[in-house]
Short mmCIF file of C-alpha atoms and ligand atoms in Angstrom, two decimals:
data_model
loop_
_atom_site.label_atom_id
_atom_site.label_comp_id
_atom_site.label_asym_id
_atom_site.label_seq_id
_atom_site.Cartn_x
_atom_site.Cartn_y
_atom_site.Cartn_z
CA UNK A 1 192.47 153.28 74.06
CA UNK A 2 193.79 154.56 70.48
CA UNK A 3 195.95 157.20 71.31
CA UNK A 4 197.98 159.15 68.83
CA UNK A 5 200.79 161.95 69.31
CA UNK A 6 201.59 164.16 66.80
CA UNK A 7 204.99 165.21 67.40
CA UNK A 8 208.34 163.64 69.38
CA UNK A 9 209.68 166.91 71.40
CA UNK A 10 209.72 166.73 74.86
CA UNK A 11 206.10 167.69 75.50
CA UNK A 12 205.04 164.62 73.14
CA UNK A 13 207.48 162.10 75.17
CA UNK A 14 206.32 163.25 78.15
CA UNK A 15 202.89 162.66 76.94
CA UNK A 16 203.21 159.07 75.87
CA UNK A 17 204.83 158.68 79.31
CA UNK A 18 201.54 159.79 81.02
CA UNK A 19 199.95 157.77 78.77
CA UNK A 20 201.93 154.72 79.41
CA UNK A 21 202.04 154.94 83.44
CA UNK A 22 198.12 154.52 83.02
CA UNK A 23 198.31 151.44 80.65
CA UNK A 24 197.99 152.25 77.13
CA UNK A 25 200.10 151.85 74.38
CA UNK A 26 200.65 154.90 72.46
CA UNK A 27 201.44 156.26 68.41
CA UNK A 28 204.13 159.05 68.28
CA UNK A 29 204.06 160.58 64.65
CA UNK A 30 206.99 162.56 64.23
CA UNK A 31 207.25 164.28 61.02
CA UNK A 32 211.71 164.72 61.30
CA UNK A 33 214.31 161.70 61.60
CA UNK A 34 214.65 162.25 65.33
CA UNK A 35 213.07 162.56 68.60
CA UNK A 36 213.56 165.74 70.67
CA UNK A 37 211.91 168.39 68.53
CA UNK A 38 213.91 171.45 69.52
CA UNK A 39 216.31 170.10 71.80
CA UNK A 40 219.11 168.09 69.45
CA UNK A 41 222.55 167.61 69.53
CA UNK A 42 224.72 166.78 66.59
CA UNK A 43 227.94 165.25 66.04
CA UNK A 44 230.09 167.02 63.87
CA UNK A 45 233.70 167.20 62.80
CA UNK A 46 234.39 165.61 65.92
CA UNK A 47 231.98 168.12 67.96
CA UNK A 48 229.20 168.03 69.56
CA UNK A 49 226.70 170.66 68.65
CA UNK A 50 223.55 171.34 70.20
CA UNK A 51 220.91 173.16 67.67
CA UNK A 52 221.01 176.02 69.54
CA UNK A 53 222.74 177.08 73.00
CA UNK A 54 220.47 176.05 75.27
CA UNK A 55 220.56 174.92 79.28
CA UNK A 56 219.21 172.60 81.66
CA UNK A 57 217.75 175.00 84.62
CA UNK A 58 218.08 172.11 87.45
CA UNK A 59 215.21 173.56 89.53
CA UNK A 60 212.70 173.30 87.21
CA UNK A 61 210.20 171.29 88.99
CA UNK A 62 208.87 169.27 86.09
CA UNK A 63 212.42 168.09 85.04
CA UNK A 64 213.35 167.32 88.69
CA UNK A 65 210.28 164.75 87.76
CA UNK A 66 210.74 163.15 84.92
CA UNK A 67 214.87 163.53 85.03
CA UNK A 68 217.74 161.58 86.22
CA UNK A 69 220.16 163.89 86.80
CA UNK A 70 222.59 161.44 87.73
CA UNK A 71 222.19 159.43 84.18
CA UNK A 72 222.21 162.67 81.98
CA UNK A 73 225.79 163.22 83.81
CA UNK A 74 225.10 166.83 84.24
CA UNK A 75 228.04 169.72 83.96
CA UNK A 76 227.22 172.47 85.76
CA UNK A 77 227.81 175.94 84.50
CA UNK A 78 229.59 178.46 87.20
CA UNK A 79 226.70 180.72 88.69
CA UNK A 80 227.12 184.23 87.22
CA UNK A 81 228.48 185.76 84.21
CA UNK A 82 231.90 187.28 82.79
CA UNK A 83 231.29 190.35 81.11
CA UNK A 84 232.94 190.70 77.82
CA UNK A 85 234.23 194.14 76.31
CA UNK A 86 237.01 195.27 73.99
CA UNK A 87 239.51 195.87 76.66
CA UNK A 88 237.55 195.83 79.64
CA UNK A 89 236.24 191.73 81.50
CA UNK A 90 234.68 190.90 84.52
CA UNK A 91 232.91 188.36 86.26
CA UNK A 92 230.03 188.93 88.37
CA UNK A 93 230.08 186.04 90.56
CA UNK A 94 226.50 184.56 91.03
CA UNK A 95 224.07 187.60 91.81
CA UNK A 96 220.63 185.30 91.44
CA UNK A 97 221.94 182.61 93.78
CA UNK A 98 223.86 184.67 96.27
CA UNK A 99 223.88 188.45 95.85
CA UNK A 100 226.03 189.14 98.45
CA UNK A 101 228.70 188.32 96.22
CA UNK A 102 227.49 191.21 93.58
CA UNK A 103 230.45 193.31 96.17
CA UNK A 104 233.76 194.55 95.77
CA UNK A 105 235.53 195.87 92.79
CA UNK A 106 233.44 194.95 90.49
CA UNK A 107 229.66 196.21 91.65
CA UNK A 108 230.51 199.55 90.64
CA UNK A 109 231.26 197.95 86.93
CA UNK A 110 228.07 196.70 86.88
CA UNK A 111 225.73 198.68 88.94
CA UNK A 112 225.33 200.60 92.30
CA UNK A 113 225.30 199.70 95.49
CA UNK A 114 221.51 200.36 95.14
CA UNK A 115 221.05 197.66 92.67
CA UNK A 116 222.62 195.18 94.70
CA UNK A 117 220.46 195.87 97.70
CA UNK A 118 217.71 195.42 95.28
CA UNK A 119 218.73 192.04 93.68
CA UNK A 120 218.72 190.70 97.15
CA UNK A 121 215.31 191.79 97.98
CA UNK A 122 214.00 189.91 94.95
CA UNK A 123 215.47 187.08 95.81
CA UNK A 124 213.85 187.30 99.05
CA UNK A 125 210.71 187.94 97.32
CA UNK A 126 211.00 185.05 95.00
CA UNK A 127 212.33 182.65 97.41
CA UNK A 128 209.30 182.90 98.78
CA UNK A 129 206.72 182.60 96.25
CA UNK A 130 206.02 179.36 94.19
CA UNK A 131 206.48 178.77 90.65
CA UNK A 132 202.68 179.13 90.00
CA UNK A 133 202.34 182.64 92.62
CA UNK A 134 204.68 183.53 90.67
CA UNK A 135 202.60 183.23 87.53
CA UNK A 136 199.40 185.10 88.75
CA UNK A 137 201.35 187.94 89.05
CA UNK A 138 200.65 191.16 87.07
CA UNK A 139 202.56 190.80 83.67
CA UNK A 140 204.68 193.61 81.76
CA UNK A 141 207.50 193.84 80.08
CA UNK A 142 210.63 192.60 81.93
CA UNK A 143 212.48 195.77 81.16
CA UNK A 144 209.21 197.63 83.36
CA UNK A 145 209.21 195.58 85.81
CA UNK A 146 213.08 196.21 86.45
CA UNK A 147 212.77 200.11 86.14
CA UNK A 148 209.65 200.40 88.68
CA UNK A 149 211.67 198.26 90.90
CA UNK A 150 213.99 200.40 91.06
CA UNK A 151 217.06 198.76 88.81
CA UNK A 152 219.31 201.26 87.66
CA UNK A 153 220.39 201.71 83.57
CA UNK A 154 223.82 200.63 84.06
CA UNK A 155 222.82 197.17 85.68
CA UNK A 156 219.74 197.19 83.35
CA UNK A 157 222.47 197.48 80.02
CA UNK A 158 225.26 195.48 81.78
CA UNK A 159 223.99 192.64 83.17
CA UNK A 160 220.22 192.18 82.73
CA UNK A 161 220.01 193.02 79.01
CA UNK A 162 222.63 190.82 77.61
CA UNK A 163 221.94 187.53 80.12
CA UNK A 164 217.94 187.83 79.77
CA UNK A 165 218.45 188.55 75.66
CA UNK A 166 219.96 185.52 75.38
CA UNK A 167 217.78 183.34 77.19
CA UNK A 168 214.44 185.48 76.02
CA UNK A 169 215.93 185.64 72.30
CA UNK A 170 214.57 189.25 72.04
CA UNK A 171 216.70 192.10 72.92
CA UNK A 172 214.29 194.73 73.90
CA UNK A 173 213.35 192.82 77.47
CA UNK A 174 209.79 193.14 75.93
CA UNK A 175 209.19 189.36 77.31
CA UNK A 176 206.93 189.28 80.32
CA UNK A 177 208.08 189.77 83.68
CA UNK A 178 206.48 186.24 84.88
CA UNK A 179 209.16 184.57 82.76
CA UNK A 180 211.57 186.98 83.92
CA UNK A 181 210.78 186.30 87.95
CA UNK A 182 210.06 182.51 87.15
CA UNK A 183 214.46 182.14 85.36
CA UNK A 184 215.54 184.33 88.18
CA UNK A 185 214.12 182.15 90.58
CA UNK A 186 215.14 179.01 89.02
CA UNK A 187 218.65 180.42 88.46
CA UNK A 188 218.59 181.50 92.09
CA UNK A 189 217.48 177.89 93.30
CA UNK A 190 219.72 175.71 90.79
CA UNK A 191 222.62 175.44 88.63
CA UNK A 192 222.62 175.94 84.42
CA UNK A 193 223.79 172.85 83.38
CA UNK A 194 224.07 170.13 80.53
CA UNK A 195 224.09 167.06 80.00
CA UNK A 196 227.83 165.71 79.23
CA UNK A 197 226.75 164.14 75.87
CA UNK A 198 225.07 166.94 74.63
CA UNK A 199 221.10 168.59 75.12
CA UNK A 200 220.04 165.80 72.64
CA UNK A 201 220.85 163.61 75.59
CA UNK A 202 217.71 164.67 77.58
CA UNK A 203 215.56 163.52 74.64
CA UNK A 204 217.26 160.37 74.49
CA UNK A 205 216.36 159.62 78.39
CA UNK A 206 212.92 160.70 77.35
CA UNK A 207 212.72 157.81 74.98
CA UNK A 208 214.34 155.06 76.66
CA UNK A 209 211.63 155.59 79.19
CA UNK A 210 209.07 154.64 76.93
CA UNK A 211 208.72 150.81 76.94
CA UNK A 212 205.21 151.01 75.47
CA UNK A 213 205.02 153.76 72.73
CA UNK A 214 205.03 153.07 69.23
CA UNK A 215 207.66 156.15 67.59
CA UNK A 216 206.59 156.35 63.50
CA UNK A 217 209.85 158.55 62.31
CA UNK A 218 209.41 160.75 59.14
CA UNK A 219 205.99 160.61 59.07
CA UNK A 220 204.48 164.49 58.75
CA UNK A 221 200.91 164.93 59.91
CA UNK A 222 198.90 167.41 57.23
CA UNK A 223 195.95 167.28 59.14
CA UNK A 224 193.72 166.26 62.18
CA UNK A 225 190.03 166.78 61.89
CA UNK A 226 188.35 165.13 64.96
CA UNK A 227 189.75 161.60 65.42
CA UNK A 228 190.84 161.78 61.74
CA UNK A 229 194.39 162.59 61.21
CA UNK A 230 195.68 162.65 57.26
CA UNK A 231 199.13 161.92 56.90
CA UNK A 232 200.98 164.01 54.52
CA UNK A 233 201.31 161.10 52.37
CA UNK A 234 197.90 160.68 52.00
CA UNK A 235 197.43 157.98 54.78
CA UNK A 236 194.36 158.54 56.65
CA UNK A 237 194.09 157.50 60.34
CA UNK A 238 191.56 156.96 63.30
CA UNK A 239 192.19 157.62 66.31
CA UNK A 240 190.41 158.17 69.12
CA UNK A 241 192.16 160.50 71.02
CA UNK A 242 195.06 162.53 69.07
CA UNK A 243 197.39 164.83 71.57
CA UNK A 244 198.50 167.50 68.98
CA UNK A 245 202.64 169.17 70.05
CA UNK A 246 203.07 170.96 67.03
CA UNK A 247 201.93 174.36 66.24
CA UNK A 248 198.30 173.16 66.17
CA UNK A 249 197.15 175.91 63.60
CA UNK A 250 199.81 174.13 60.90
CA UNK A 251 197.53 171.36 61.25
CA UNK A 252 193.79 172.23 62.55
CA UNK A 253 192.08 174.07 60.45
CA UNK A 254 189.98 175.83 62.73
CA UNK A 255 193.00 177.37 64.70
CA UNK A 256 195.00 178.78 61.34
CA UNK A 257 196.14 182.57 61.92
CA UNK A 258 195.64 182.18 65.93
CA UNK A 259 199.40 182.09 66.11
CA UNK A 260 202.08 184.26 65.00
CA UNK A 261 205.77 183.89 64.45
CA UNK A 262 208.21 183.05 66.96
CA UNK A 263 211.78 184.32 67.77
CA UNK A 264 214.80 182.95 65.95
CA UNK A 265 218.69 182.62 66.95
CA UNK A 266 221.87 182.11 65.33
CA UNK A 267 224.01 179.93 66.93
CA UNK A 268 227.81 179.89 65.59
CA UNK A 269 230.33 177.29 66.51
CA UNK A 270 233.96 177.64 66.08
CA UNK A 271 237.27 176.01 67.35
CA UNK A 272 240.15 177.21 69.05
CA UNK A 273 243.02 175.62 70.28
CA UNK A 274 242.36 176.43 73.68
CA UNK A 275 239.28 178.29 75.85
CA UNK A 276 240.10 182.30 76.81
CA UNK A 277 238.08 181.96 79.45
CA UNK A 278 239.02 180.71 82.77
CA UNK A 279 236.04 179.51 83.74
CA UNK A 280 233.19 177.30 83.25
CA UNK A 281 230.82 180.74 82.47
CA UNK A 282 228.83 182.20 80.12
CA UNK A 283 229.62 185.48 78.87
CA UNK A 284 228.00 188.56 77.71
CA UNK A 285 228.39 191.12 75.38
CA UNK A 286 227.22 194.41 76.67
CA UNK A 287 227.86 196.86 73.95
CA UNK A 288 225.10 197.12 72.10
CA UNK A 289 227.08 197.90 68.79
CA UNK A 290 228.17 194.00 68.84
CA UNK A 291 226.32 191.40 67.38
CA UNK A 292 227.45 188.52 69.37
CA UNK A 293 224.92 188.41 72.39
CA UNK A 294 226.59 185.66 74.24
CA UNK A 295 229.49 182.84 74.02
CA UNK A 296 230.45 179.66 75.50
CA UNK A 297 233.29 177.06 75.35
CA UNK A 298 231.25 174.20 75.34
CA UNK A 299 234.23 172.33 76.48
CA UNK A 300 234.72 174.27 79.80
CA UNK A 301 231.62 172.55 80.64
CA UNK A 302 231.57 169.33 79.62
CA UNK A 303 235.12 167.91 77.72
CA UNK A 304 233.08 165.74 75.35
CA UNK A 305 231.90 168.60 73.56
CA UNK A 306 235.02 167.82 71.06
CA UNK A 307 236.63 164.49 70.96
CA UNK A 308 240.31 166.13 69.12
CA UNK A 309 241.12 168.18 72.41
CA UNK A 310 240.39 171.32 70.42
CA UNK A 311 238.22 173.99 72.32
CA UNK A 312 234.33 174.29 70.94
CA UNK A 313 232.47 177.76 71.48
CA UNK A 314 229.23 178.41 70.65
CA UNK A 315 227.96 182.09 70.01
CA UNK A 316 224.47 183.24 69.62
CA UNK A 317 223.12 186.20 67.76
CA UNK A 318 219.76 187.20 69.05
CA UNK A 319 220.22 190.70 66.72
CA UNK A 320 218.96 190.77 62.94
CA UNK A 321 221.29 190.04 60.73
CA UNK A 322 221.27 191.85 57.25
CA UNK A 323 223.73 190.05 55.37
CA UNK A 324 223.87 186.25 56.45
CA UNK A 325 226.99 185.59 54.17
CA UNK A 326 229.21 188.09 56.15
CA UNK A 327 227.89 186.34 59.63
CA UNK A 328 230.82 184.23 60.54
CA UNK A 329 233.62 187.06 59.27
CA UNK A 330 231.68 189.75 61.81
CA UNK A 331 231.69 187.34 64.65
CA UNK A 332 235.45 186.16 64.18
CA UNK A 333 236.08 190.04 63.74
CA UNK A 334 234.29 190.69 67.29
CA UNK A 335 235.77 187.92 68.44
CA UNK A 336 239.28 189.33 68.34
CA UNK A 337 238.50 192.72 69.45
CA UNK A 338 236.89 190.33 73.04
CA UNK A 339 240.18 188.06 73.27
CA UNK A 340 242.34 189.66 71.48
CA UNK A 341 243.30 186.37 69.89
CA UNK A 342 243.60 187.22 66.03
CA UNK A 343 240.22 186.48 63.95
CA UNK A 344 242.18 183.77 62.15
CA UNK A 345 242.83 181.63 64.91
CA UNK A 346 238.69 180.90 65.24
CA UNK A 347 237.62 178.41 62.75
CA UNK A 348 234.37 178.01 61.67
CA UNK A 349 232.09 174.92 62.45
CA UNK A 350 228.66 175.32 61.60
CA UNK A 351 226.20 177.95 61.65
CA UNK A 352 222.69 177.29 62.71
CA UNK A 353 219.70 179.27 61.96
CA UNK A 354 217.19 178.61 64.19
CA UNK A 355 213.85 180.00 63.45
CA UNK A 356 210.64 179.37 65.55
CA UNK A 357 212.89 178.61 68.46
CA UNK A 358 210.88 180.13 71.24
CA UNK A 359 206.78 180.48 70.58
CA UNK A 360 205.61 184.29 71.25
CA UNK A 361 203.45 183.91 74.05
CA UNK A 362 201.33 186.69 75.28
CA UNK A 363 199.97 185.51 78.55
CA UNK A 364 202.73 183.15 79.98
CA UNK A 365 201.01 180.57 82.37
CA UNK A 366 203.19 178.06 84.65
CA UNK A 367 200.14 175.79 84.51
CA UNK A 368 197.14 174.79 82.78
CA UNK A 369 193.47 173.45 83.83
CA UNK A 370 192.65 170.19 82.31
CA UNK A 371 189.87 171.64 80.45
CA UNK A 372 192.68 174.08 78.39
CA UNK A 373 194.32 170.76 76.75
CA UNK A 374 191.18 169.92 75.32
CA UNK A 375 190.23 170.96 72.48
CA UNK A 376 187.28 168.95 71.65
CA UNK A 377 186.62 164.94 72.36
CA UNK A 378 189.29 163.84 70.00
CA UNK A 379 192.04 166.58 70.22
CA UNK A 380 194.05 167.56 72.80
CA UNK A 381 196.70 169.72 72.90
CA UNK A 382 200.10 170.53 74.22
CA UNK A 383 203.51 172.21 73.67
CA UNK A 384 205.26 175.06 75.18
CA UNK A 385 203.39 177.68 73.24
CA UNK A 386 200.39 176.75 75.51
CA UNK A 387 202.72 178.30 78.47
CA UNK A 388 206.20 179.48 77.87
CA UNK A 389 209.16 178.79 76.22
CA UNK A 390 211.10 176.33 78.27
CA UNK A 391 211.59 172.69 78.59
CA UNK A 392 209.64 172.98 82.36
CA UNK A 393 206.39 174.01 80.25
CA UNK A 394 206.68 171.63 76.93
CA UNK A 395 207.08 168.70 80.25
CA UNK A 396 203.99 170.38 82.10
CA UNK A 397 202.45 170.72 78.86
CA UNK A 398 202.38 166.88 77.74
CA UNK A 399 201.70 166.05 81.26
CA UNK A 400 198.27 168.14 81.53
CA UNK A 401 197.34 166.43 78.04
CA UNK A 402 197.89 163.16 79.21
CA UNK A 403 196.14 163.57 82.33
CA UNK A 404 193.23 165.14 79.96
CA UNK A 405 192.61 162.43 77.89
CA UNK A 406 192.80 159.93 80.76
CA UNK A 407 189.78 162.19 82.31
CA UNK A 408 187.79 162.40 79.14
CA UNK A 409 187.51 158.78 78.94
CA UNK A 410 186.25 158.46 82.35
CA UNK A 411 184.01 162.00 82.55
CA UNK A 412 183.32 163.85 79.89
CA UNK A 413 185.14 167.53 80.92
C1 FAD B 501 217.74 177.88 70.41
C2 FAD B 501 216.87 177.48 71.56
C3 FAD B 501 217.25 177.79 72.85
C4 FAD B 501 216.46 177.40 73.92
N1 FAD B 501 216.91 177.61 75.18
C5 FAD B 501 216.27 177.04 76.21
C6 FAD B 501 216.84 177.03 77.51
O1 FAD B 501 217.99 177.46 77.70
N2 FAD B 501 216.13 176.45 78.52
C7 FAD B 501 214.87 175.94 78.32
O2 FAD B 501 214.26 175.46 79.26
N3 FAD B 501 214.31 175.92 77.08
C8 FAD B 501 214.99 176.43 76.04
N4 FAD B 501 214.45 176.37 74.78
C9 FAD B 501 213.05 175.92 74.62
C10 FAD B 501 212.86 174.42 74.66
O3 FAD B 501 213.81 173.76 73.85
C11 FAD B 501 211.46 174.15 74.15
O4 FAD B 501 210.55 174.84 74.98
C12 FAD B 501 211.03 172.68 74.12
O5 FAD B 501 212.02 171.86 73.56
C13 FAD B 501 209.73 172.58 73.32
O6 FAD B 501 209.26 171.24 73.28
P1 FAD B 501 207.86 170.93 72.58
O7 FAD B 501 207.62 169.49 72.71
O8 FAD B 501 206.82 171.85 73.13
O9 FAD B 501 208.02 171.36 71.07
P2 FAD B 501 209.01 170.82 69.93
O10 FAD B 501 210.31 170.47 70.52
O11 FAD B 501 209.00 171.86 68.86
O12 FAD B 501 208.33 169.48 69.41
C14 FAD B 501 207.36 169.44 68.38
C15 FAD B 501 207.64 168.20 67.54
O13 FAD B 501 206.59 168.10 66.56
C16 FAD B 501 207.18 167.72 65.33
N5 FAD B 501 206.28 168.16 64.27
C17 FAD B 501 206.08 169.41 63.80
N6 FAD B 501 205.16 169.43 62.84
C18 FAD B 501 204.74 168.14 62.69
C19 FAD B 501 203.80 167.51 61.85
N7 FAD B 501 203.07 168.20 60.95
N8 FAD B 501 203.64 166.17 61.96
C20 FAD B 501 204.35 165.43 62.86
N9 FAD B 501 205.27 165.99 63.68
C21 FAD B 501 205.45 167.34 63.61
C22 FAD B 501 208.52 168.43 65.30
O14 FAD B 501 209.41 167.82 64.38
C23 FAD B 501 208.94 168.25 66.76
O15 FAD B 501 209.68 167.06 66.96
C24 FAD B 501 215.22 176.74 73.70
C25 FAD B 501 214.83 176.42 72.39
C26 FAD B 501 215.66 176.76 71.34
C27 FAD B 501 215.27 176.32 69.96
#
């Protein structure tokens, strides 16, 4: 069978995986240099940066099945968070995995007694649902759900706001509460981790599975109309199937204006001669005034991060920012009143601005019927817009396209 992919992320991989396992020989088009879509790593100054913080949640079920954990030569993040304020840090030791830690001095930092009591019973609650129970239930905002269960404010602003911004890339909580129950669970279940060489790692592994899969590099699709695809360089191709990973309304007609724009990042790396954290964490940024949502030392989690033995962090800014050219000197400034390590100590890397990094979806699904991936009986589609923004759905996603085409060929759906 003729089988083209438009587009080398991970759904697309996983798709000419599928495809593979069941014999055929597939064409990636990839319109960038690179496989991996949004998951990349690059090497820089000596550093490795990944486009965009971004973690491995090792309980995702799709990545426990297409992943070698072993090979990627995970580093696991510490469970919890340290919680970063001019003159005032913490770390709340693991509350999704094992609340009964959320104790002591610093619970009433972070939230009441109540709250804790409360984080336990959802992970009870979770524990025992599955990924896809968990997506038939009711969906509102995540910052609703946690009110009407009962959350107080101060562990609403203190811990839930700054670790879910970060991960949801929105800072109002206004993402739905499945993908809110579905993290927490995962969190609760696994570790946060990456792979020692980088995120851009995972999309490497994805490739060297392929034995069978034909990748065209720089090669932009402007269209696919049935089995026809139009290169942007005029080419015209047929195919007989085409599995479509990209925003399918840049490049079928009939689906332009069906989707709308998706949320953005900045990700900031700087060095410093050595990490002010003590441990392998993440940590937050509560006041609200502060534009640094989150930071990292790369190298407290995996060493290779920077081959000169100088510390990497990463910091993300989920905010708007209204004047791009004063970024870095706002973050170093922030940066000092956190550490109290003088701004001119942190020099800059890199700045990425990541647009479209996570697709706006308003009904988040963990799973799809066959019949969803098709679009018609030449295009199928896939991609984590179709679900939700995570590497578990863009793996899902390419999976249930795979497994759609396979069907179409044998009865019509
Ligand atoms: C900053 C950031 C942080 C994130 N954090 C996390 C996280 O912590 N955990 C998590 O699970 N997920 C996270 N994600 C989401 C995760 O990376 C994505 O869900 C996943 O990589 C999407 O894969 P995909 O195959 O669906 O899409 P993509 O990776 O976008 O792949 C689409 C591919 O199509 C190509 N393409 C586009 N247009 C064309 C065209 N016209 N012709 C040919 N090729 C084309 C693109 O170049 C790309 O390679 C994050 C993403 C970002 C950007």
């Amino acid at each position: 069978m003729n089988v083209f992919i438009v587009g080398a992320g991970v759904s697309g991989l996983i798709a000419a995986f599928e495809l593979e396992r069941s014999g055929n020989t597939p064409i990636i088009l990839e319109a960038s240099d690179r496989v991996g879509g949004r998951i990349a790593t690059d090497l820089h100054e000596g550093f490795l940066l990944d486009r965009g913080f971004q973690v491995l949640l090792t309980a995702y079920p799709e990545a426990r099945r297409y992943l070698d954990y072993d090979a990627l030569k995970l580093k696991y993040f510490s469970p919890g968070a340290k919680i970063l304020n001019p003159g005032s840090s913490y770390t709340i030791s693991d509350p999704m995995r094992n609340p009964s830690r959320l104790i002591g001095m610093i619970l009433s930092k972070v939230g009441s007694l109540s709250d804790k009591l409360k984080i336990r019973k959802l992970n009870l609650e979770l524990t025992k649902m599955s990924v896809d129970e968990i997506f038939d239930t009711p969906s509102t905002t995540t910052l609703s759900f946690l009110r009407n269960y009962g959350f107080s404010d101060k562990i609403i602003n203190n811990f839930f706001k700054p670790f879910f911004s970060g991960i949801f890339l929105e800072n109002e909580l206004s993402t739905s509460s499945r993908m809110f129950k579905f993290v927490f669970k995962m969190f609760g279940e696994g570790h946060a981790a990456i792979p020692e060489g980088g995120m851009g790692e995972i999309a490497n592994y994805l490739r060297n599975k392929l034995n069978h899969t034909e990748i065209r590099l720089n090669t932009p699709v402007a269209s696919v109309e049935g089995p026809k695809i139009t290169l942007q360089n005029g080419e015209v191709i047929d195919a007989e199937k085409v599995i479509v990973t990209c925003r399918p309304d840049l490049v079928i007609d009939q689906l332009k204006g069906q989707f709308s724009s998706n949320r953005s990042v900045y990700n900031v790396y700087f060095s410093l001669e050595k990490s002010f954290l003590i441990q392998p964490l993440i940590a937050l940024v509560s006041d609200g005034k502060f534009l640094i949502n989150n930071l990292v030392f790369m190298t407290d989690i995996s060493k290779s991060y920077s081959t000169n033995g100088k510390a990497l962090l990463s910091v993300s800014v989920t905010k708007p920012v209204a004047n791009e050219d004063s970024l870095v000197d706002l973050i170093k400034i922030e940066l000092e009143a956190l550490s109290g390590i003088n701004a001119e100590f942190f020099k800059h890397i890199k700045t990425y601005k990541i647009e479209d990094a996570l697709p706006e979806v308003d009904d988040m699904k963990a799973n799809l019927p066959f019949t969803n991936s098709k679009l018609n009986d030449h295009v199928f589609l896939a991609g984590d817009y179709m679900l939700n923004g995570s590497i578990n759905a863009a793996m899902t996603s390419g999976r249930k396209a795979a497994e759609a085409v396979l069907l179409s060929t044998q009865n019509p759906l």
